[in-house]
Short mmCIF file of C-alpha atoms in Angstrom, two decimals:
data_model
loop_
_atom_site.label_atom_id
_atom_site.label_comp_id
_atom_site.label_asym_id
_atom_site.label_seq_id
_atom_site.Cartn_x
_atom_site.Cartn_y
_atom_site.Cartn_z
CA MET J 1 144.98 39.66 86.50
CA PHE J 2 142.96 39.97 90.13
CA LYS J 3 140.30 37.14 90.24
CA PRO J 4 138.06 37.72 93.61
CA ILE J 5 136.76 35.13 95.79
CA THR J 6 133.66 33.84 94.89
CA ILE J 7 130.64 32.03 96.79
CA LYS J 8 131.96 28.77 95.11
CA ASP J 9 135.42 29.22 96.01
CA ILE J 10 133.89 29.45 99.72
CA ALA J 11 131.27 26.46 99.39
CA GLN J 12 134.33 24.09 97.42
CA ALA J 13 136.70 25.03 100.65
CA LEU J 14 134.32 24.50 103.25
CA GLU J 15 132.03 21.11 101.51
CA LEU J 16 129.65 23.16 101.37
CA SER J 17 127.01 23.87 98.83
CA PRO J 18 127.24 27.56 97.15
CA SER J 19 123.20 28.18 98.46
CA THR J 20 124.70 27.39 101.85
CA VAL J 21 126.69 29.50 102.21
CA SER J 22 124.90 32.07 100.03
CA ARG J 23 122.52 32.41 103.04
CA ALA J 24 124.76 31.97 105.28
CA LEU J 25 125.85 35.47 104.29
CA SER J 26 122.74 36.56 103.91
CA ASP J 27 122.87 35.88 108.02
CA SER J 28 119.43 33.65 106.81
CA TYR J 29 117.61 31.53 110.14
CA GLU J 30 117.86 28.95 108.48
CA ILE J 31 121.91 28.47 108.09
CA ASN J 32 122.94 27.50 111.68
CA GLU J 33 125.17 30.44 113.96
CA GLU J 34 128.69 27.13 113.79
CA THR J 35 128.19 27.08 109.99
CA LYS J 36 127.65 31.24 109.04
CA LYS J 37 130.29 31.77 111.60
CA ARG J 38 133.03 29.27 109.43
CA VAL J 39 132.31 31.06 106.16
CA ILE J 40 132.10 34.63 107.58
CA GLU J 41 135.21 34.31 108.92
CA TYR J 42 136.59 32.10 105.61
CA ALA J 43 135.13 35.03 103.06
CA GLU J 44 136.65 38.04 105.59
CA LYS J 45 140.20 35.86 105.48
CA HIS J 46 139.81 35.86 101.95
CA ASN J 47 138.99 39.47 100.97
CA TYR J 48 135.21 37.60 100.00
CA ARG J 49 133.18 40.94 98.37
CA ARG J 50 129.20 40.75 97.32
CA ASN J 51 129.09 40.88 93.54
CA PRO J 52 127.23 44.01 92.36
CA MET J 53 126.21 42.44 88.90
CA ALA J 54 124.71 39.72 90.71
CA SER J 55 122.50 41.90 92.91
CA SER J 56 121.55 44.14 90.79
CA LEU J 57 120.14 41.94 88.61
CA ARG J 58 118.16 39.98 92.14
CA GLN J 59 116.62 43.07 92.40
CA GLY J 60 116.34 44.68 89.50
CA ARG J 61 118.74 47.95 90.03
CA SER J 62 122.27 49.04 90.06
CA TYR J 63 122.68 51.41 92.78
CA SER J 64 124.09 53.44 90.13
CA ILE J 65 123.61 57.84 88.75
CA GLY J 66 125.09 58.12 85.85
CA VAL J 67 126.15 61.74 85.45
CA VAL J 68 127.09 63.99 81.72
CA VAL J 69 128.31 66.55 82.01
CA CYS J 70 130.59 69.00 79.35
CA GLU J 71 133.83 69.20 81.49
CA VAL J 72 134.92 68.01 85.00
CA ALA J 73 137.87 70.88 85.10
CA ASN J 74 134.89 72.89 84.82
CA SER J 75 134.81 74.57 88.37
CA PHE J 76 131.29 74.64 87.42
CA PHE J 77 130.71 71.81 87.17
CA SER J 78 133.45 69.62 89.51
CA GLN J 79 131.26 71.69 92.10
CA ALA J 80 127.51 70.06 91.29
CA ILE J 81 129.80 66.89 91.11
CA ASP J 82 130.65 67.72 94.40
CA GLY J 83 126.49 68.27 95.26
CA ILE J 84 125.84 65.22 93.15
CA GLU J 85 127.69 62.94 95.58
CA SER J 86 127.13 64.10 98.53
CA VAL J 87 123.34 63.36 98.13
CA ALA J 88 124.43 60.08 96.24
CA TYR J 89 126.02 58.58 98.73
CA GLY J 90 124.33 58.84 101.76
CA LYS J 91 121.75 56.84 99.92
CA GLY J 92 123.57 54.14 98.67
CA TYR J 93 124.13 54.80 95.51
CA HIS J 94 127.28 55.30 93.27
CA VAL J 95 128.12 57.83 91.05
CA ILE J 96 129.64 57.54 87.28
CA ILE J 97 130.93 59.96 85.20
CA SER J 98 131.16 61.02 81.61
CA GLN J 99 132.76 63.73 80.01
CA SER J 100 130.92 65.33 77.27
CA HIS J 101 133.66 67.75 76.52
CA ASP J 102 130.46 69.22 74.42
CA ALA J 103 130.79 67.16 71.52
CA TYR J 104 127.28 65.82 70.24
CA GLU J 105 128.98 62.44 69.74
CA ARG J 106 130.80 61.98 72.66
CA GLU J 107 127.46 62.89 74.82
CA VAL J 108 125.58 59.91 72.61
CA VAL J 109 128.47 56.96 72.89
CA ASN J 110 128.59 58.47 76.74
CA MET J 111 124.70 57.93 77.37
CA GLN J 112 124.79 54.70 75.32
CA HIS J 113 127.39 53.49 77.38
CA LEU J 114 125.74 54.50 80.76
CA ALA J 115 122.30 53.03 79.84
CA ASN J 116 124.12 49.81 79.15
CA ARG J 117 126.00 49.62 82.60
CA ALA J 118 122.33 49.99 83.70
CA VAL J 119 122.49 53.13 85.66
CA ASP J 120 119.56 53.37 87.44
CA GLY J 121 119.07 56.59 86.46
CA LEU J 122 120.87 59.75 84.31
CA LEU J 123 121.76 63.63 85.14
CA ILE J 124 122.48 65.42 82.09
CA SER J 125 124.13 69.00 81.82
CA MET J 126 123.23 69.15 77.85
CA SER J 127 126.51 69.70 75.48
CA ALA J 128 127.04 73.01 73.32
CA GLU J 129 127.15 70.77 70.15
CA THR J 130 123.86 68.77 70.69
CA LYS J 131 120.25 70.31 68.33
CA ASP J 132 119.48 66.46 68.43
CA PHE J 133 118.09 64.62 71.24
CA SER J 134 116.74 61.60 70.01
CA HIS J 135 119.11 59.77 72.03
CA ILE J 136 118.18 61.50 75.34
CA VAL J 137 114.77 61.00 74.66
CA ASN J 138 114.52 56.82 73.70
CA LEU J 139 116.20 56.25 76.64
CA HIS J 140 113.65 58.07 78.31
CA GLU J 141 110.78 56.24 76.48
CA GLN J 142 112.25 52.84 77.91
CA GLY J 143 111.92 54.03 81.39
CA LEU J 144 115.39 54.94 82.34
CA PRO J 145 114.68 58.54 85.06
CA ILE J 146 116.39 61.51 83.48
CA VAL J 147 117.27 65.21 85.28
CA PHE J 148 118.63 67.60 83.67
CA PHE J 149 120.53 70.43 85.34
CA ASP J 150 122.52 73.70 84.34
CA ARG J 151 121.32 72.76 80.26
CA ILE J 152 118.19 71.40 80.23
CA ILE J 153 115.84 70.66 77.45
CA ASP J 154 112.05 70.39 77.05
CA ALA J 155 111.63 67.03 74.89
CA PHE J 156 109.85 65.61 77.09
CA GLU J 157 109.11 67.00 80.92
CA THR J 158 111.43 66.12 83.70
CA HIS J 159 112.58 68.07 86.92
CA THR J 160 115.20 70.25 86.11
CA VAL J 161 117.93 72.35 88.08
CA THR J 162 118.99 75.53 86.64
CA SER J 163 119.88 79.51 87.44
CA ASN J 164 118.51 82.44 87.12
CA ASN J 165 120.13 82.69 84.61
CA ARG J 166 118.14 86.11 82.81
CA GLU J 167 119.23 88.27 86.51
CA GLY J 168 122.22 87.09 86.33
CA ALA J 169 122.81 88.08 83.21
CA MET J 170 121.81 91.54 83.80
CA LYS J 171 123.52 92.18 87.15
CA ALA J 172 126.56 91.34 85.21
CA THR J 173 126.18 93.83 82.73
CA GLN J 174 124.61 96.72 85.23
CA SER J 175 127.84 95.91 86.71
CA LEU J 176 129.33 97.22 83.24
CA ILE J 177 127.52 100.23 82.54
CA ASP J 178 127.85 101.46 87.02
CA ARG J 179 131.68 102.03 85.94
CA GLY J 180 130.75 103.86 83.10
CA PHE J 181 131.17 101.55 80.11
CA ARG J 182 128.93 102.03 77.27
CA LYS J 183 129.95 99.31 74.89
CA ILE J 184 129.46 96.47 75.73
CA ALA J 185 129.76 93.33 73.65
CA HIS J 186 128.97 89.41 74.86
CA LEU J 187 130.07 86.90 73.74
CA ALA J 188 128.00 83.64 73.66
CA ASN J 189 127.60 80.46 73.87
CA ALA J 190 126.16 78.04 71.38
CA PRO J 191 122.66 79.61 70.47
CA HIS J 192 120.75 76.49 70.92
CA LEU J 193 121.86 76.28 74.56
CA SER J 194 118.96 76.98 76.76
CA ILE J 195 121.36 79.27 79.29
CA THR J 196 122.35 81.04 75.85
CA ALA J 197 119.00 81.89 75.18
CA GLU J 198 118.68 83.32 79.02
CA ARG J 199 121.36 85.26 79.42
CA LEU J 200 121.25 86.91 75.82
CA GLU J 201 117.65 88.08 77.55
CA GLY J 202 119.46 89.27 80.66
CA TYR J 203 122.81 91.34 79.09
CA GLU J 204 119.28 93.26 76.58
CA ASP J 205 117.17 93.49 80.06
CA ALA J 206 120.65 96.01 80.95
CA LEU J 207 121.28 97.69 78.01
CA ARG J 208 117.05 98.49 77.81
CA GLN J 209 116.98 99.46 81.38
CA ASN J 210 119.78 102.37 81.13
CA GLY J 211 118.89 103.52 77.59
CA LEU J 212 121.43 102.25 75.08
CA ALA J 213 120.86 100.69 72.01
CA LEU J 214 121.67 97.14 71.13
CA ASP J 215 124.18 96.56 68.34
CA GLU J 216 123.65 93.08 67.19
CA SER J 217 127.24 93.23 66.31
CA PHE J 218 128.09 92.98 69.47
CA ILE J 219 126.85 89.86 69.96
CA ARG J 220 129.15 86.96 68.91
CA CYS J 221 128.64 82.92 69.59
CA CYS J 222 130.88 79.85 70.53
CA HIS J 223 129.35 76.97 68.82
CA HIS J 224 131.20 75.12 70.19
CA GLY J 225 130.83 76.28 74.17
CA GLY J 226 134.95 77.21 73.99
CA ARG J 227 135.83 74.10 73.40
CA ILE J 228 137.83 74.97 70.45
CA GLN J 229 140.23 78.06 71.73
CA GLN J 230 140.47 78.87 67.88
CA GLU J 231 136.81 79.71 67.80
CA VAL J 232 137.04 82.23 71.12
CA GLU J 233 139.83 83.91 70.06
CA GLU J 234 138.68 83.97 66.01
CA ALA J 235 135.55 86.41 67.33
CA VAL J 236 138.01 87.85 69.22
CA ARG J 237 139.87 89.13 66.95
CA TYR J 238 136.47 89.85 65.51
CA PHE J 239 135.49 92.77 68.06
CA LEU J 240 139.09 94.12 67.91
CA SER J 241 138.33 94.60 63.92
CA LEU J 242 135.96 96.32 64.91
CA PRO J 243 135.84 100.67 63.63
CA LYS J 244 134.03 100.52 67.52
CA ARG J 245 136.31 98.43 69.41
CA PRO J 246 133.39 97.33 72.54
CA ASP J 247 134.82 98.35 76.14
CA ALA J 248 133.89 95.24 77.46
CA VAL J 249 132.41 92.35 77.15
CA PHE J 250 129.47 90.41 78.51
CA VAL J 251 130.53 86.61 78.41
CA ALA J 252 128.44 83.99 78.90
CA SER J 253 130.33 81.20 80.91
CA ASP J 254 133.37 80.05 82.38
CA ARG J 255 134.96 78.84 80.23
CA LEU J 256 134.12 81.00 77.95
CA SER J 257 135.51 83.62 79.58
CA MET J 258 138.70 82.25 80.86
CA GLY J 259 139.10 81.44 76.83
CA CYS J 260 138.23 84.75 76.04
CA LEU J 261 140.96 86.20 79.00
CA SER J 262 144.02 84.44 77.12
CA ALA J 263 142.16 85.24 73.68
CA TYR J 264 142.75 88.87 74.43
CA ASN J 265 146.29 88.78 76.34
CA LYS J 266 147.30 86.83 73.08
CA LEU J 267 146.39 89.15 70.56
CA ALA J 268 146.25 92.96 71.99
CA PRO J 269 148.35 95.02 74.46
CA LYS J 270 147.26 95.61 77.72
CA SER J 271 145.91 99.22 77.36
CA GLU J 272 143.65 97.48 74.55
CA HIS J 273 142.05 95.39 76.80
CA PRO J 274 138.41 95.20 77.63
CA ALA J 275 136.71 95.42 80.64
CA VAL J 276 135.19 91.67 81.29
CA ALA J 277 132.04 90.51 83.75
CA GLY J 278 131.05 86.97 83.11
CA PHE J 279 129.45 83.69 84.48
CA SER J 280 132.10 81.48 86.50
CA ASN J 281 132.61 79.93 89.33
CA SER J 282 136.42 79.71 89.12
CA ASP J 283 139.05 81.70 91.56
CA VAL J 284 141.22 81.55 88.99
CA LEU J 285 140.48 83.99 86.84
CA ASP J 286 141.41 86.93 89.24
CA LEU J 287 144.75 86.17 88.11
CA LEU J 288 144.91 86.63 84.46
CA GLN J 289 142.58 89.93 85.13
CA PRO J 290 142.08 91.32 88.67
CA ASN J 291 138.81 93.48 88.55
CA PHE J 292 137.28 90.65 86.01
CA THR J 293 133.09 90.59 87.98
CA CYS J 294 131.79 87.17 88.06
CA VAL J 295 128.34 86.08 88.53
CA ARG J 296 128.87 82.77 90.40
CA GLN J 297 125.63 80.22 90.14
CA PRO J 298 124.64 78.15 92.96
CA ALA J 299 126.60 74.85 91.56
CA PHE J 300 126.77 72.45 94.80
CA GLU J 301 123.42 73.39 95.56
CA MET J 302 122.57 72.80 91.99
CA GLY J 303 123.71 69.05 91.87
CA ARG J 304 122.57 68.65 95.22
CA MET J 305 118.76 68.94 94.59
CA ALA J 306 118.86 67.16 90.80
CA MET J 307 120.42 64.34 92.60
CA GLU J 308 117.34 64.39 95.25
CA MET J 309 115.08 64.66 92.88
CA LEU J 310 116.36 61.96 90.59
CA ILE J 311 116.19 59.46 93.46
CA GLN J 312 113.05 60.43 94.04
CA LEU J 313 111.76 59.05 90.75
CA ILE J 314 113.97 56.15 90.91
CA GLU J 315 112.58 55.28 93.68
CA SER J 316 108.74 56.20 93.36
CA ARG J 317 106.47 53.52 93.30
CA TYR J 318 103.79 54.81 91.44
CA PRO J 319 104.37 56.74 87.79
CA VAL J 320 105.18 60.52 88.52
CA ASP J 321 104.03 63.26 86.20
CA ASP J 322 103.87 65.93 88.93
CA PHE J 323 107.64 67.35 87.42
CA GLU J 324 109.73 70.62 89.74
CA ASN J 325 111.58 73.14 87.54
CA VAL J 326 113.55 74.62 90.04
CA VAL J 327 115.58 78.14 89.35
CA LEU J 328 118.11 79.14 92.42
CA GLN J 329 119.85 82.30 92.52
CA THR J 330 122.71 83.57 91.23
CA GLU J 331 125.43 85.76 93.37
CA LEU J 332 127.64 88.78 91.32
CA MET J 333 131.10 88.78 92.66
CA MET J 334 132.78 92.03 92.14
CA PRO J 335 136.50 92.26 92.00
CA HIS J 336 138.75 93.45 94.76
CA ARG J 337 140.33 96.07 92.29
CA ILE J 338 138.98 97.84 89.73
CA SER J 339 140.07 99.93 86.76
CA GLY J 340 138.34 101.73 84.65
#
């Protein structure tokens, strides 16, 4: 088992007191240059590294940030994490990433674990299954700085960073209407998520503006956010079973888009596949369906801004009561080949 060298080990080897070694490593003026040189040379030769936990106890800060997302493999979240890290490491913070896999129980355990590791703050994108926010509220009431991005809650006031979900959904649905589709279904995320309501509103806006009636039977929610593929397949089977099948589907998230296309490939011949448009930051979906139209969120920028906001909360010398709710614009990416 690896055992790093300690200040006590250096002190014993050089026949000095631990306090002298500590001050020498800190370049204290109280220690003469010859002693400093002996200590530093010995420390470098034996790969001495300061104990970050001990340093954090002295400074009252761990310089680590906890990030809670549903899935790192998700293109949107991997890009957001790139943005988070681009700021964190430049400011001297380390990032600890945990995945909820859209499961409430795992989210609770992960957040408690991060809090127990004395992170200085949390960046959170809510899991699809989470309806009880008490585990987050408790940490906030204990003074832990928290910032939400993408999937947010309003259980308490803090900074948030989201994309314009309503407009993005409207543009995606409008793109299907512009291609001649009129029977447009909506495969939605868990109904209690903030993004679900906003994207549903955008879908309804597009229908209304084009004189198309809203058919409630064309809307299906996936309460597990696509974590369970069987749930997505059941939604697709439902669409295929309708007397008047949808000729297009607007899908509300990256993971659901992948699951939806996979389900149609499994359950129906190509000739019966509807056109699909949806939120996705992945380049892989084009391989499953070349005419897939996607709404891209500025994931990197979202992560970058959320991290900057969290560091501001952490480093503020005074209580913060003026919070920002930033909304970033989405981009509609049209397919290279369109076949109606």
